[in-house]
Short mmCIF file of C-alpha atoms and ligand atoms in Angstrom, two decimals:
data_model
loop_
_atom_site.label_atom_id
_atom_site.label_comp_id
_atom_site.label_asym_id
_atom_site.label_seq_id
_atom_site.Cartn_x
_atom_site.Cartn_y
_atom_site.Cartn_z
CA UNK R 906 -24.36 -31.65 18.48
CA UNK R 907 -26.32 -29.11 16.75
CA UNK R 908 -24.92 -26.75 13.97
CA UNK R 909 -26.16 -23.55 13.31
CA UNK R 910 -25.32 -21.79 9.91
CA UNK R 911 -25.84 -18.12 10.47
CA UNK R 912 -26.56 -16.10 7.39
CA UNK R 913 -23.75 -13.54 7.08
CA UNK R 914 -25.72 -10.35 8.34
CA UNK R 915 -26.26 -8.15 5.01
CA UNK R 916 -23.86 -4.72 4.22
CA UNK R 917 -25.92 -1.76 5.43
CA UNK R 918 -23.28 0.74 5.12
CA UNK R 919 -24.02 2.11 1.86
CA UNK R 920 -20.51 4.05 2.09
CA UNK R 921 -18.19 1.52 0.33
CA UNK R 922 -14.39 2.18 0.17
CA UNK R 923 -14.32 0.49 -2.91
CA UNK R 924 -16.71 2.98 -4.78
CA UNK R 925 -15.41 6.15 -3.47
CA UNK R 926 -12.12 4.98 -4.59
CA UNK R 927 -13.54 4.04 -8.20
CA UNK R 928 -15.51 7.33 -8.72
CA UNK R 929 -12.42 9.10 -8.02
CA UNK R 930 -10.19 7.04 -10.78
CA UNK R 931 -12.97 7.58 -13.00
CA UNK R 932 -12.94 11.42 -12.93
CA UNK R 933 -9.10 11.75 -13.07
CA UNK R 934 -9.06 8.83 -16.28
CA UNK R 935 -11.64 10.88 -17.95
CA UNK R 936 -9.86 14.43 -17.20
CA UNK R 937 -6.52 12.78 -18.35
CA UNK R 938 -7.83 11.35 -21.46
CA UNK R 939 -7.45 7.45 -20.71
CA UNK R 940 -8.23 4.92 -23.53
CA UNK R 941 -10.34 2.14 -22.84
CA UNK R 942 -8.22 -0.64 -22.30
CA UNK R 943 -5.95 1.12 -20.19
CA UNK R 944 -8.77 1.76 -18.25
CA UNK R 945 -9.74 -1.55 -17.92
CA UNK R 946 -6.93 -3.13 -17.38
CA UNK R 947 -6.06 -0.57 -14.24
CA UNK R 948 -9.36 -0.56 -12.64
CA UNK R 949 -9.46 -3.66 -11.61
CA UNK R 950 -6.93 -6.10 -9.30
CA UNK R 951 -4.38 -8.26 -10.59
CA UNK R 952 -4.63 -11.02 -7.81
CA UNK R 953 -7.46 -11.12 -4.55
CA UNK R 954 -6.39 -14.10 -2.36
CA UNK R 955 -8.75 -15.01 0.47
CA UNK R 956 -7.89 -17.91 2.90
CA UNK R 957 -9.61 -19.09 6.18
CA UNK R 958 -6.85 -19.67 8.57
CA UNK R 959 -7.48 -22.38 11.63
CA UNK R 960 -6.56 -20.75 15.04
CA UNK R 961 -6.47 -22.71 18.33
CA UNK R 962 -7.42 -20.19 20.77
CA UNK R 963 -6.02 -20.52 24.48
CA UNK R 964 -9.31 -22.15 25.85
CA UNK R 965 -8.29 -25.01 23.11
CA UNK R 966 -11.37 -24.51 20.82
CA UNK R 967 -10.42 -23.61 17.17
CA UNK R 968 -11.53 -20.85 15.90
CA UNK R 969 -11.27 -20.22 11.86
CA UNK R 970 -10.27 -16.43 10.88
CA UNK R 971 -10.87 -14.96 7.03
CA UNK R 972 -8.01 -13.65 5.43
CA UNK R 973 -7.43 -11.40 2.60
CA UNK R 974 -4.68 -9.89 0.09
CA UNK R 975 -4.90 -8.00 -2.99
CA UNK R 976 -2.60 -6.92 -5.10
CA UNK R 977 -4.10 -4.35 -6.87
CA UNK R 978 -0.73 -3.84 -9.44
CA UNK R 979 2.70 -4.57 -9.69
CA UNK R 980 3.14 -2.74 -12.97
CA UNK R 981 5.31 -0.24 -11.41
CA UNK R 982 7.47 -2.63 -8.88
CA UNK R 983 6.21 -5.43 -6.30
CA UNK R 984 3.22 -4.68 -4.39
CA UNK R 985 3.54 -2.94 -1.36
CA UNK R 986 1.07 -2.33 1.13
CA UNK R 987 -0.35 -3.25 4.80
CA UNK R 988 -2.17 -5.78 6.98
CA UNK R 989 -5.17 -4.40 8.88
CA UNK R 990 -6.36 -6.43 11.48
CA UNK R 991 -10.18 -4.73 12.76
CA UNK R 992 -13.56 -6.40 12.45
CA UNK R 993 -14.32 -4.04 9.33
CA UNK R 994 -12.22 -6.00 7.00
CA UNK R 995 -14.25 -7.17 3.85
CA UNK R 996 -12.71 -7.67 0.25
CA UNK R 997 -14.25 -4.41 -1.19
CA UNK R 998 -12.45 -2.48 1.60
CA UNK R 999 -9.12 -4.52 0.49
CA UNK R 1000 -9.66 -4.16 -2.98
CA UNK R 1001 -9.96 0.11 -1.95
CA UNK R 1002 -7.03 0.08 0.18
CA UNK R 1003 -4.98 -2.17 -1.87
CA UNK R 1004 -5.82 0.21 -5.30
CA UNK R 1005 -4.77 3.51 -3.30
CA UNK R 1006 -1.33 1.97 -2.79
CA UNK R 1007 -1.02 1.83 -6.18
CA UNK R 1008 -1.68 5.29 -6.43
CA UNK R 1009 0.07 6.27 -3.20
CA UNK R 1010 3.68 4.60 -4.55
CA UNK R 1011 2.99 5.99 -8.16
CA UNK R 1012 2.49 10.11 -6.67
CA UNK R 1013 5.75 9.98 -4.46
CA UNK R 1014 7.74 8.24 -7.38
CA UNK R 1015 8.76 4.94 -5.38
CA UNK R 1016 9.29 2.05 -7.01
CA UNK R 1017 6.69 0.00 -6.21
CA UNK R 1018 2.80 -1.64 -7.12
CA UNK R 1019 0.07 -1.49 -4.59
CA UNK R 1020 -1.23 -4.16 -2.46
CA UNK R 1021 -3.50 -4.90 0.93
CA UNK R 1022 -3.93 -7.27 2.99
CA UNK R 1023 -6.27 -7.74 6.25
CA UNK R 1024 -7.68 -10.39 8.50
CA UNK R 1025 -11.63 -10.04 9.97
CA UNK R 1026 -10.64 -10.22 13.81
CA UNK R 1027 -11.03 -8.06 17.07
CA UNK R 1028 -7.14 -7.63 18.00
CA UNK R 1029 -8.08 -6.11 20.98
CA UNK R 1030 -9.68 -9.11 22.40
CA UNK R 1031 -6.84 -11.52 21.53
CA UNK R 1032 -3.95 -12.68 23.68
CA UNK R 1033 -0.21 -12.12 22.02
CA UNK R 1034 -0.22 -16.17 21.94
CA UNK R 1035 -3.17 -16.53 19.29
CA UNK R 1036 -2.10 -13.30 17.72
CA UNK R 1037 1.12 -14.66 16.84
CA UNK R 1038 -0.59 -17.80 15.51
CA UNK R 1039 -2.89 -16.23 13.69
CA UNK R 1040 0.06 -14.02 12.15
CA UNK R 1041 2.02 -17.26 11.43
CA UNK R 1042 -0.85 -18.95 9.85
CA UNK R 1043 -1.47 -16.40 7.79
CA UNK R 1044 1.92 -15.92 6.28
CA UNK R 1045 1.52 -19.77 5.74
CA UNK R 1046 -1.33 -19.18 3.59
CA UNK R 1047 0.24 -16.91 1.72
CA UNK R 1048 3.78 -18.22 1.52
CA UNK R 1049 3.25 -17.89 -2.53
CA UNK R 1050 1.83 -14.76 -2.44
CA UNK R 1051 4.46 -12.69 -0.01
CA UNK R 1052 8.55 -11.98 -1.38
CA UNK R 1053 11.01 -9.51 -0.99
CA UNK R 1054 10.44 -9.36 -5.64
CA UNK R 1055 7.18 -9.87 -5.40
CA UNK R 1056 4.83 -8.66 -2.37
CA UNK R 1057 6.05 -6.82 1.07
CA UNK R 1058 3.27 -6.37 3.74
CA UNK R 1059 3.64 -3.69 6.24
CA UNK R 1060 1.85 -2.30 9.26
CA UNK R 1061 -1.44 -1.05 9.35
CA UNK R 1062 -4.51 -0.44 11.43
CA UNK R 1063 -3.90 -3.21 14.44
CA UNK R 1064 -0.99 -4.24 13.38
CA UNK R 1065 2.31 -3.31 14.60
CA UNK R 1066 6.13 -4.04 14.56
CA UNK R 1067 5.56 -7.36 16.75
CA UNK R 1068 3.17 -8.80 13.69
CA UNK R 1069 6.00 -8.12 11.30
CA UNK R 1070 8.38 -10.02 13.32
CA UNK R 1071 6.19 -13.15 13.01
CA UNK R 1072 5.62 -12.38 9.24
CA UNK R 1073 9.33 -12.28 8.89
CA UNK R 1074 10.15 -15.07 10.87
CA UNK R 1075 7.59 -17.83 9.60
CA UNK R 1076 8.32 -16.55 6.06
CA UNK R 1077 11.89 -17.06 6.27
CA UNK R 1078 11.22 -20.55 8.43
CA UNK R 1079 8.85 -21.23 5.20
CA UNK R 1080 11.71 -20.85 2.47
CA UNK R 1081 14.84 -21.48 4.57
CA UNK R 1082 16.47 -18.01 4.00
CA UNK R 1083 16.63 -15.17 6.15
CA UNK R 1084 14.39 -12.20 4.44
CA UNK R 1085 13.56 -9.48 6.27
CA UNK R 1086 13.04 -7.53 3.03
CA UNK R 1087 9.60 -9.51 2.82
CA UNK R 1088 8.53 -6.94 5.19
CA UNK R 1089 8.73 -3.69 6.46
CA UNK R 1090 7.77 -2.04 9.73
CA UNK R 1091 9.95 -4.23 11.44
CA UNK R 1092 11.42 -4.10 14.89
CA UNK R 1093 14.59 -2.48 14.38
CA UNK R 1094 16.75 -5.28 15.48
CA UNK R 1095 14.96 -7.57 13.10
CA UNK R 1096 16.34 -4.96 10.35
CA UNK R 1097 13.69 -2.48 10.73
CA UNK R 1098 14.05 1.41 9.69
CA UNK R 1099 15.08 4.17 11.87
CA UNK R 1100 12.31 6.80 11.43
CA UNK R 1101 9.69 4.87 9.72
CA UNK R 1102 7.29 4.30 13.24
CA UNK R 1103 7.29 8.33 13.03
CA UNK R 1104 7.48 8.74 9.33
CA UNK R 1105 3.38 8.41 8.51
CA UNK R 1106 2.98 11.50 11.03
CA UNK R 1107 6.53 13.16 9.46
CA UNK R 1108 4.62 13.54 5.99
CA UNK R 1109 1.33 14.84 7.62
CA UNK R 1110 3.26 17.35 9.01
CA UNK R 1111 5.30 17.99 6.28
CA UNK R 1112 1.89 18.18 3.76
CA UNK R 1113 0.68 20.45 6.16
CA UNK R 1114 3.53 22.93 6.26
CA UNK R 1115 3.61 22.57 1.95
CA UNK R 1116 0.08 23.45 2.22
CA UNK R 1117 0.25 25.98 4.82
CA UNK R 1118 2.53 27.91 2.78
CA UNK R 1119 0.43 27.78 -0.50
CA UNK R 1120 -2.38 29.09 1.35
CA UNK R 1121 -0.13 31.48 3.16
CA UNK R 1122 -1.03 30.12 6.70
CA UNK R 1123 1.39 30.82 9.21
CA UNK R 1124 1.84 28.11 11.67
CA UNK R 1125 1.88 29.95 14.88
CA UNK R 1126 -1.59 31.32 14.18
CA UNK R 1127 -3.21 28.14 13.16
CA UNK R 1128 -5.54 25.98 14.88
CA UNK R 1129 -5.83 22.29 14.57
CA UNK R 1130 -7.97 19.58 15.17
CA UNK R 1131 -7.06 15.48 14.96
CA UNK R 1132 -9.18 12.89 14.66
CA UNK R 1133 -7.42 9.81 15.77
CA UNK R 1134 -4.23 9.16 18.34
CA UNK R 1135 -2.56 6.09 17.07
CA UNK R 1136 0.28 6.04 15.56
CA UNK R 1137 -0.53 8.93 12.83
CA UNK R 1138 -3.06 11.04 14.45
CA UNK R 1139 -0.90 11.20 17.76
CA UNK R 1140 2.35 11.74 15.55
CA UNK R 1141 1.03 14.13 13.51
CA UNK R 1142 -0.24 16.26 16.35
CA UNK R 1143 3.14 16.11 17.75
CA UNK R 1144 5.17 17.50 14.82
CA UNK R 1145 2.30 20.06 14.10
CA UNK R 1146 2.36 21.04 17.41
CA UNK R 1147 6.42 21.31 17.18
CA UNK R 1148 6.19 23.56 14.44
CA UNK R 1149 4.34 26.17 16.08
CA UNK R 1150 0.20 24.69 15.48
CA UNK R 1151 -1.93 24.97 18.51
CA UNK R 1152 -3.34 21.87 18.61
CA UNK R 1153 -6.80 22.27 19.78
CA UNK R 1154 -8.54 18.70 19.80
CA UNK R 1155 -7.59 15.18 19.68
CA UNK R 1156 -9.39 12.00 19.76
CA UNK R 1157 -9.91 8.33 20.23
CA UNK R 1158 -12.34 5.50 20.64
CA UNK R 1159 -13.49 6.74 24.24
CA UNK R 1160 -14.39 10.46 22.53
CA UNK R 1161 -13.02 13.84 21.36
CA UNK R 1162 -11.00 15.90 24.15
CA UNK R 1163 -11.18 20.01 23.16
CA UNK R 1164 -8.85 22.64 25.04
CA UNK R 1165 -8.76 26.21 23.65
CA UNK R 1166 -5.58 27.31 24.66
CA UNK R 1167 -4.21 23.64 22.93
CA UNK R 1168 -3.80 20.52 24.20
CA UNK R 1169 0.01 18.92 25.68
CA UNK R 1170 0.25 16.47 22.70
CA UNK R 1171 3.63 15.30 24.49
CA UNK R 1172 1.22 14.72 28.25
CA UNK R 1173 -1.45 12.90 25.77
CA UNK R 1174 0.89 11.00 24.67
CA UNK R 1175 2.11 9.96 27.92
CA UNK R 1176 -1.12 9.87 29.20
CA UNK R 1177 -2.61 6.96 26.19
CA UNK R 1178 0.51 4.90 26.88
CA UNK R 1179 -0.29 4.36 30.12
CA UNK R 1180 -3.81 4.02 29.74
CA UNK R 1181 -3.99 2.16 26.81
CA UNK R 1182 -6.49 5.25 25.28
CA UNK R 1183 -7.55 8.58 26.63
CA UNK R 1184 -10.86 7.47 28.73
CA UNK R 1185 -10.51 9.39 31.50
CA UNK R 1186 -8.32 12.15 29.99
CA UNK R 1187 -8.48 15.53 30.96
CA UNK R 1188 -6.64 18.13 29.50
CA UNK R 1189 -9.82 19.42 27.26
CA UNK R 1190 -13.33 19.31 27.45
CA UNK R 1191 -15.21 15.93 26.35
CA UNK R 1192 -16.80 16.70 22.96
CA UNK R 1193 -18.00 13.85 20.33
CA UNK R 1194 -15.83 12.77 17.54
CA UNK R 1195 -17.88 14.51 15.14
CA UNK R 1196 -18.17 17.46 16.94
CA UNK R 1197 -14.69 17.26 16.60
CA UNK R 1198 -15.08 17.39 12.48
CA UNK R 1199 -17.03 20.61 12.89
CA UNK R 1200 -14.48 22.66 15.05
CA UNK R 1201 -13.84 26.19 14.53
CA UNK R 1202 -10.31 25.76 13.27
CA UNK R 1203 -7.62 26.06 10.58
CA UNK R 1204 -6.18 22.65 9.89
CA UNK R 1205 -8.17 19.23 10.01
CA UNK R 1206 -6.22 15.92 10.37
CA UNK R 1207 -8.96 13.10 10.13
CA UNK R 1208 -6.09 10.51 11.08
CA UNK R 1209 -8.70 7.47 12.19
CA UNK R 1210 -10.88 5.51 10.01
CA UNK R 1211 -12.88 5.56 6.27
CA UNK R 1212 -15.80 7.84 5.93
CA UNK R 1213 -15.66 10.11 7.98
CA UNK R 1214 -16.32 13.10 6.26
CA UNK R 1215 -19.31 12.69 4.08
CA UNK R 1216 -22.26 14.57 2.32
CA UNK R 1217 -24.16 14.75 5.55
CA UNK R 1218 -21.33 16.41 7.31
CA UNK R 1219 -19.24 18.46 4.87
CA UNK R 1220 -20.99 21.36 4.85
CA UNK R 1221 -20.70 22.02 8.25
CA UNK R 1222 -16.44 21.95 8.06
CA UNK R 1223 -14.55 24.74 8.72
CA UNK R 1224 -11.54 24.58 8.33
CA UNK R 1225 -9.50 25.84 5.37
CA UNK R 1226 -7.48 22.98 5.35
CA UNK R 1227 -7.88 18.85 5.57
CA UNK R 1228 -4.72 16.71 5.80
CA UNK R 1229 -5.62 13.17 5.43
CA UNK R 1230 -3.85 11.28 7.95
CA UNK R 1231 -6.39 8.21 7.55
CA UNK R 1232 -6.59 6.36 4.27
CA UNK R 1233 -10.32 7.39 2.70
CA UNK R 1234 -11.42 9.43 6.07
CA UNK R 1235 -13.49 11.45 3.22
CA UNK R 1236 -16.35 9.90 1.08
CA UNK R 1237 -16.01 10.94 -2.59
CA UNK R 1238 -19.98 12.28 -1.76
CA UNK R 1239 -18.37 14.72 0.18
CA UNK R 1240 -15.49 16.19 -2.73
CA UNK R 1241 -17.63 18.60 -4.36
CA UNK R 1242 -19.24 20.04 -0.97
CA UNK R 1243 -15.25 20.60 -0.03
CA UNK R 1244 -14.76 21.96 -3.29
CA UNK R 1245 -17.21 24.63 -3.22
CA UNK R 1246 -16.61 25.53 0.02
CA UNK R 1247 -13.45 26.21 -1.12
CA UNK R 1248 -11.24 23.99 1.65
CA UNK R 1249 -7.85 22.54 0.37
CA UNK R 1250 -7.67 18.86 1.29
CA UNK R 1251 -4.49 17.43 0.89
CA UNK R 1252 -5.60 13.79 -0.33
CA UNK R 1253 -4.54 10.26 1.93
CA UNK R 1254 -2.53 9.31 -1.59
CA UNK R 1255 -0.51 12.04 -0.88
CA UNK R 1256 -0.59 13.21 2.55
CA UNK R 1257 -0.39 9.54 4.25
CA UNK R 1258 2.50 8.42 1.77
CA UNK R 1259 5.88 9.49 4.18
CA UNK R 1260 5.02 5.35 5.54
CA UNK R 1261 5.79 3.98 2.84
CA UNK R 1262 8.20 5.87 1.41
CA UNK R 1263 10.41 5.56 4.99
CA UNK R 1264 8.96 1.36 4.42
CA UNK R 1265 11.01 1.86 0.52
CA UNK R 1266 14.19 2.87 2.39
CA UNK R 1267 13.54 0.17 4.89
CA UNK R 1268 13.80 -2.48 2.13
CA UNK R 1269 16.44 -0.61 0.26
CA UNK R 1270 19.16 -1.12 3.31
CA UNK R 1271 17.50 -4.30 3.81
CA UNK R 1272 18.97 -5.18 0.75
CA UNK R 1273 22.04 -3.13 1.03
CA UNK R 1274 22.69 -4.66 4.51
CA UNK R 1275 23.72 -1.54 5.71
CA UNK R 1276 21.73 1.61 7.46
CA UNK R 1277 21.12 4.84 7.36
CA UNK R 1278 20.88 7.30 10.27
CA UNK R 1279 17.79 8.91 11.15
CA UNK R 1280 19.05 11.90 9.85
CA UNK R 1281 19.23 10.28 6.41
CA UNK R 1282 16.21 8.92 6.32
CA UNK R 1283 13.78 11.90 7.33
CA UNK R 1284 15.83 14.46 5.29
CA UNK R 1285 15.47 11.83 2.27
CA UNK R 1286 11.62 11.22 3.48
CA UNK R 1287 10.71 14.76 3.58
CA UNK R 1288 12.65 15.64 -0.17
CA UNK R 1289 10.02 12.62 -1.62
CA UNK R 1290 6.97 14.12 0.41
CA UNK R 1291 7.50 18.04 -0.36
CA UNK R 1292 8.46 16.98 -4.31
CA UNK R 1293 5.29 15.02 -4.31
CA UNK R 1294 3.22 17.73 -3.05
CA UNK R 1295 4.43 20.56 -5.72
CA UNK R 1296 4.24 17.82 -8.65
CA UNK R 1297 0.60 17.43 -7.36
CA UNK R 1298 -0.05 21.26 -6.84
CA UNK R 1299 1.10 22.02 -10.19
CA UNK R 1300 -1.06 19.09 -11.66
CA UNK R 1301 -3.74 20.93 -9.94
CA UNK R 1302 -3.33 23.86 -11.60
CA UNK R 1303 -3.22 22.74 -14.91
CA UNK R 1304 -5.69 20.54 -14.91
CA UNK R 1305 -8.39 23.47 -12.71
CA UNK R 1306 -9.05 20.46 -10.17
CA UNK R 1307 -8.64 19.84 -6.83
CA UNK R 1308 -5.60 18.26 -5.22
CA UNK R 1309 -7.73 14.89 -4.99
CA UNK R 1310 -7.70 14.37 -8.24
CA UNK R 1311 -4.47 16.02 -9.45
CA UNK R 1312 -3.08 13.28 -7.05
CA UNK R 1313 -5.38 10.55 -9.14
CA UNK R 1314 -3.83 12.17 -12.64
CA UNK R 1315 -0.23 11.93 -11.64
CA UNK R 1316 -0.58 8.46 -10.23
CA UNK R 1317 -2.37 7.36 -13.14
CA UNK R 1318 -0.67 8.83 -15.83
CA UNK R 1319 2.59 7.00 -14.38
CA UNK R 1320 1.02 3.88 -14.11
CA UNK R 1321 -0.61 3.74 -17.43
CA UNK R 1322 2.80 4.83 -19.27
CA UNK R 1323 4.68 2.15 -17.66
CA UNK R 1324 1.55 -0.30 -18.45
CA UNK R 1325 2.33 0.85 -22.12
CA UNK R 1326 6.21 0.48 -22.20
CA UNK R 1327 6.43 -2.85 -20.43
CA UNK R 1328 3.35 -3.71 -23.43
CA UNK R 1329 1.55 -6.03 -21.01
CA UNK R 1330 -1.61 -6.24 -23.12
N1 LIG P 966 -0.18 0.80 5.92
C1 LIG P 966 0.55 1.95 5.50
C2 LIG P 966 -0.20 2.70 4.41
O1 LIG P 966 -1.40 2.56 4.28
C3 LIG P 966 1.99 1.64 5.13
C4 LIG P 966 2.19 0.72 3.97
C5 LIG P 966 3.63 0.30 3.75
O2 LIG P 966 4.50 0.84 4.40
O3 LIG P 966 3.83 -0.58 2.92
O4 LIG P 966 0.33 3.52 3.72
#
């Protein structure tokens, strides 16, 4: 038998996560004043664990998958933070992701550190059966890494309840007690959250609505376009739509789908669950997804992946308002074009943080071993998200920057006192 060693094909994509995130840590640290070694010491990762994890696949061959977490900091509380499962999983994207949970847990006050976690894998092309032993060999590999004290994975982009439920169960297998505070996003028989599927597209909407009203923007008359219809983008659109928004475009892999008079979120919804995404769909006009970017409206959800707002495009934006649904949909190239253009953008940080603030009050009755309603948990959810936004709206103001990096300041300035009282260097 012959083996081939294929080089690893190089990184054209000259938009990294990683740097975007950095340039953007570096303007708040410098606008708040930060001294060197607190600097250094939060710029860079506590812990990046990569493992390659042996899969038989269902035509018997084994196939090996890379695997990756990062805790980023667990100054403030244990890590906290997804697992992505998508082809586009590298270590610099892990290290970006894993740093703006950090920030994310620090702006809405929850007690926790950031962390990220991914595997390089096409989901979509994988039966349940290696799925699940990909999931369980995984958690295997990082048996010392995961703990309800020390590091709680969550959903992310193709992941889901299901994956959780393997976490939780080989975890607990692993160390002979039952933990489903290891992770959150569970089903909810498994001890999962009312409320926390919907809460990532509860806190875009309620963003939005804080926003809205600082720009006086009254939701009946607005106009909104979202890029994306998983689970944020297609929740988000729902809620916005409930509270009056016309939802005018929506989109997926297959394309962008525009309607004037607004699209039936609740039909598209329907519609995607049947058909697994919205080829085919037609309640609006096929448009491209960054057409979609460059719609004539009021509100812009980018709810899908990183980069997709970026110097090229930016200038051609027009709407008054971006809610960040995605985490890093804008490239910090793009910031200053926003800026001057004078369109609010209410950063991922902040915007995308209702997930895991509703995955905090999963672990919390976890622990109590009792639960809340749903009632509880988005009237609790929404008090963290609108508090968060006027801490970060008054930040803006007094530092004269935008809500980007007023949301960098607050996050930063927590971290970096607690860094000092717990004296850790
Ligand atoms: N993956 C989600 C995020 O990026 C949720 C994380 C969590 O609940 O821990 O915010």
């Amino acid at each position: 038998m012959t083996i081939k060693f294929k080089e690893p094909a190089p990184i054209v994509d000259e938009l990294n996560p990683l740097e975007s995130m950095m340039e953007r840590f570096d303007e708040a640290a410098t606008r708040l004043g930060l001294d060197e070694s607190t600097y250094n010491a939060l710029k860079s990762p506590e812990k990046a664990v990569i493992v390659s994890i042996p899969v038989t696949m269902d035509d018997g061959k084994v196939q090996v998958f890379q695997g990756y977490r990062v805790v980023h900091s667990s100054k403030l509380g244990p890590s906290k933070g997804g697992i992505r499962y998508s082809m586009g999983v590298n270590l610099d994207e892990v290290k970006a992701l894993a740093a703006w949970m950090t920030w994310k847990c620090a702006v809405v006050g929850i007690p926790y550190g950031g962390g990220k976690g991914g595997i390089t894998c096409d989901p979509r092309t994988m039966s349940e059966g290696e799925l699940e032993r990909l999931t369980r060999g995984f958690t295997l590999a990082m048996r010392d890494v995961f703990g309800p004290e020390k590091d709680i994975p969550a959903p992310d982009m193709g992941t889901n309840p299901q994956t959780m439920a393997w976490i939780m169960d080989e975890y607990s297998k692993l160390t002979g007690v039952s933990s489903p505070a290891v992770v959150t996003g569970k089903p909810l028989v498994l001890g999962g959250s009312l409320g926390r599927v919907e809460a990532t597209g509860r806190g875009v909407m309620v963003s939005a609505r804080s926003a809205m009203a600082k720009l006086k923007m009254n939701p009946a008359n607005c106009t909104c376009a979202v890029q994306g219809f998983g689970n944020v983008g297609s929740i988000s659109a729902k809620l916005l739509e409930m509270q009056g928004v016309s939802i005018v475009a929506i989109s997926d892999v297959s394309g962008a789908y525009f309607n004037k008079q607004g699209i039936d979120i609740e039909e598209a919804i329907k519609y995607t669950a049947k058909n697994k995404s919205l080829e085919g769909y037609k309640g609006g006009k096929k448009i491209s997804n960054e057409k979609l970017l460059e719609l004539d409206v009021d509100i812009l959800v980018p709810a899908a992946l990183e980069d997709q707002i970026t110097e090229e495009n930016a200038g051609r934006i027009k709407a008054k308002l971006i809610v960040e649904g995605a985490n890093g949909p804008t490239a910090s190239n793009a910031d200053k074009i926003l800026e001057e253009n004078n369109i609010m953008v209410v950063p991922d940080i902040l915007a995308n943080a209702g997930g895991v603030s509703v995955s905090y009050f999963e672990w919390v009755q976890n622990r109590l071993g009792y639960f809340w309603t749903e009632e509880r948990v988005n009237r609790r959810a929404d008090r963290i998200m609108k508090l968060a936004f006027d801490n970060v709206y008054k930040a803006s103001k007094k530092y004269k920057c935008s809500m980007r990096t007023a949301a960098y300041i607050v996050a930063i300035d927590k971290v970096a006192d607690t860094s000092k009282l717990r004296g850790i260097f």
